Short mmCIF file of C-alpha atoms in Angstrom, two decimals:
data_model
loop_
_atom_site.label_atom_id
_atom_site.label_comp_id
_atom_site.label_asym_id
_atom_site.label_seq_id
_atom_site.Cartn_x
_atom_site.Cartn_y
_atom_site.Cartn_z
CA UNK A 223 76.08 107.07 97.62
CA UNK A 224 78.19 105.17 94.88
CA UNK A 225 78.87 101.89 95.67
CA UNK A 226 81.49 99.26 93.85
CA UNK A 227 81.02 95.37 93.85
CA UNK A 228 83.85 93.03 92.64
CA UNK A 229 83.17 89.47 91.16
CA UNK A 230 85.26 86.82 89.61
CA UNK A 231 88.68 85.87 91.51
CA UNK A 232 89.42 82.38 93.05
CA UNK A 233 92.28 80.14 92.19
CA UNK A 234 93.78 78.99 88.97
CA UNK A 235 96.16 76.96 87.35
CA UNK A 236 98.91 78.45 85.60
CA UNK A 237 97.32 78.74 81.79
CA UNK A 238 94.22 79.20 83.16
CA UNK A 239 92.42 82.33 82.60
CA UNK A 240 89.89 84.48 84.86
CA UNK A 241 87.58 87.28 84.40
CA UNK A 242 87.05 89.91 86.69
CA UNK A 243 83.59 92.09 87.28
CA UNK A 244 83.12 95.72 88.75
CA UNK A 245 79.78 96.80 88.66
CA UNK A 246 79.05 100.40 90.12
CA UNK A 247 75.69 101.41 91.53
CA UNK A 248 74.14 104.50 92.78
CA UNK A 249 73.77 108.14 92.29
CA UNK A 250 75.96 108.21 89.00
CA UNK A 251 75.67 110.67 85.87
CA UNK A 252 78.70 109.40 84.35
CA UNK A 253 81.50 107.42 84.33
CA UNK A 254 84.97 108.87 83.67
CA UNK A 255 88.20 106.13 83.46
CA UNK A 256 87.67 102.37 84.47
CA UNK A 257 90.87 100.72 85.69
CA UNK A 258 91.81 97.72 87.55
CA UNK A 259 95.10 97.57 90.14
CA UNK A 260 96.15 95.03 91.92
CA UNK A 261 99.05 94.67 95.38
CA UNK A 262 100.47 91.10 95.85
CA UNK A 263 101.99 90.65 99.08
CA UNK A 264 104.59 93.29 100.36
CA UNK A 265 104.46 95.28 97.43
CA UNK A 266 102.98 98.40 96.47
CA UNK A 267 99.56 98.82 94.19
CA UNK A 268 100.27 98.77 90.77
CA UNK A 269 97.94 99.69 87.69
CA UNK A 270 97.20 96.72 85.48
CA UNK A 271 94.39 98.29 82.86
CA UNK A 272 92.78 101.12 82.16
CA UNK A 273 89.68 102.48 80.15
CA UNK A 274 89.09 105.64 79.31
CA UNK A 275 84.87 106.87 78.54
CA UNK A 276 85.78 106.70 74.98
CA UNK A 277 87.13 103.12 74.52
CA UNK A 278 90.89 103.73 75.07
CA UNK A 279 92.99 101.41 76.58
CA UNK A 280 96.39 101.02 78.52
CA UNK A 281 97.95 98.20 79.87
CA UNK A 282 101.15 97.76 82.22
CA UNK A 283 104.07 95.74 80.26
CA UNK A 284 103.69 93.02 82.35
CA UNK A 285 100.16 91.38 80.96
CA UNK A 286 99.96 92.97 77.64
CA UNK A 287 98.79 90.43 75.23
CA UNK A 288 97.31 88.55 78.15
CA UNK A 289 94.56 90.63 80.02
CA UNK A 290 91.68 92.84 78.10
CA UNK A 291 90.12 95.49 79.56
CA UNK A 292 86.26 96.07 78.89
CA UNK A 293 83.81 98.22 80.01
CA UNK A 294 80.20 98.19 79.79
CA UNK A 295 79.10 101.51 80.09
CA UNK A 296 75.45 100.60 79.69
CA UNK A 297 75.95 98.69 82.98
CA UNK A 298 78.16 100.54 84.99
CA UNK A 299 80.33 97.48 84.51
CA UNK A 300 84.02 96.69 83.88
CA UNK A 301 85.51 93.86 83.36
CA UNK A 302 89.25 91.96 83.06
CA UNK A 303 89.56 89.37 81.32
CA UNK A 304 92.76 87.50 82.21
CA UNK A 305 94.32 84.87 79.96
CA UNK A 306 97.49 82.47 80.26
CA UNK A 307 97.77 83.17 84.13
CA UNK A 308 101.35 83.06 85.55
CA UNK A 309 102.26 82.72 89.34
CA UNK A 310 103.34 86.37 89.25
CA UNK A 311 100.02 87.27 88.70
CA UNK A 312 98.71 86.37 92.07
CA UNK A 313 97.45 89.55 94.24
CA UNK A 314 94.55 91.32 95.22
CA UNK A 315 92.68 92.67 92.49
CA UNK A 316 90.88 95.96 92.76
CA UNK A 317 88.75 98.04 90.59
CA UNK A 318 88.97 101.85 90.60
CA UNK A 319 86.61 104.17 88.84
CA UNK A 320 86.15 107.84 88.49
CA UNK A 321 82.64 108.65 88.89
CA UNK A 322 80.62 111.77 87.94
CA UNK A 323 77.87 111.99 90.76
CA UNK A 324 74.80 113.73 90.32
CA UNK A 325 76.27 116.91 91.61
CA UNK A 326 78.03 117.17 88.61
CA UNK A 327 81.24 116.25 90.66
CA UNK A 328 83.66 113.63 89.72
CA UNK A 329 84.94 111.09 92.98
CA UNK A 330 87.65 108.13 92.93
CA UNK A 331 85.79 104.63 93.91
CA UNK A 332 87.43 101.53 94.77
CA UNK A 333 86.27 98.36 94.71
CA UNK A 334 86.59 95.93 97.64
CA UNK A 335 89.40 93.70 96.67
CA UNK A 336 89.08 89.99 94.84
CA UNK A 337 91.73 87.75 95.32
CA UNK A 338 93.71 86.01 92.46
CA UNK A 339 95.67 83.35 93.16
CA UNK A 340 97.74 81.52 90.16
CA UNK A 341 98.94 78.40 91.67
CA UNK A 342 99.49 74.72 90.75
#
């Protein structure tokens, strides 16, 4: 059993800046891509960052130059690091990672949601 926990959210000024945990635990062999979505309310999921196992990184237009990715593969771990929050940034927050179990099988994980909320 894999299992995802997610740390960090709460609420924030706008300015402020958050960081965001995932840590994955279980029967893992590897870890593929690390990303982090988020939904805000009555709208669809949408990616925010992504990691790949080798360090690369993609970001959606909307917090580039704002939010860094990071994983710590050591740890299972990934992390966002959000800077110079706006209101638009308010949502759920969820981790997603693409595990290689010990069967030599790679599964999609999810985290279990943190909320964000950017508000003065």
């Amino acid at each position: 059993q894999v299992q995802l926990v997610e740390s960090g959210g709460g609420l924030v000024q706008p300015g402020g800046s958050l960081r965001l945990s995932c840590a994955a635990s279980g029967s893992i062999f590897s870890i593929n891509r690390m990303a982090w979505y988020r939904q805000a309310p009555g709208k669809e999921r949408e990616l925010v960052a992504a990691i790949t196992s080798g360090g690369d990184t993609a970001y959606t237009d909307s917090v580039k130059g704002r939010c860094t990715i990071i994983r710590d593969t050591a740890k299972s771990t990934v992390y966002l690091q959000m800077n110079s929050l706006k209101p638009e940034d308010t949502a759920v927050y969820y981790c997603q990672m693409l595990i290689v179990r010990l069967n030599r099988v790679q599964y999609t994980y999810w985290g279990q949601g943190t909320q964000v909320t950017v508000s003065s």
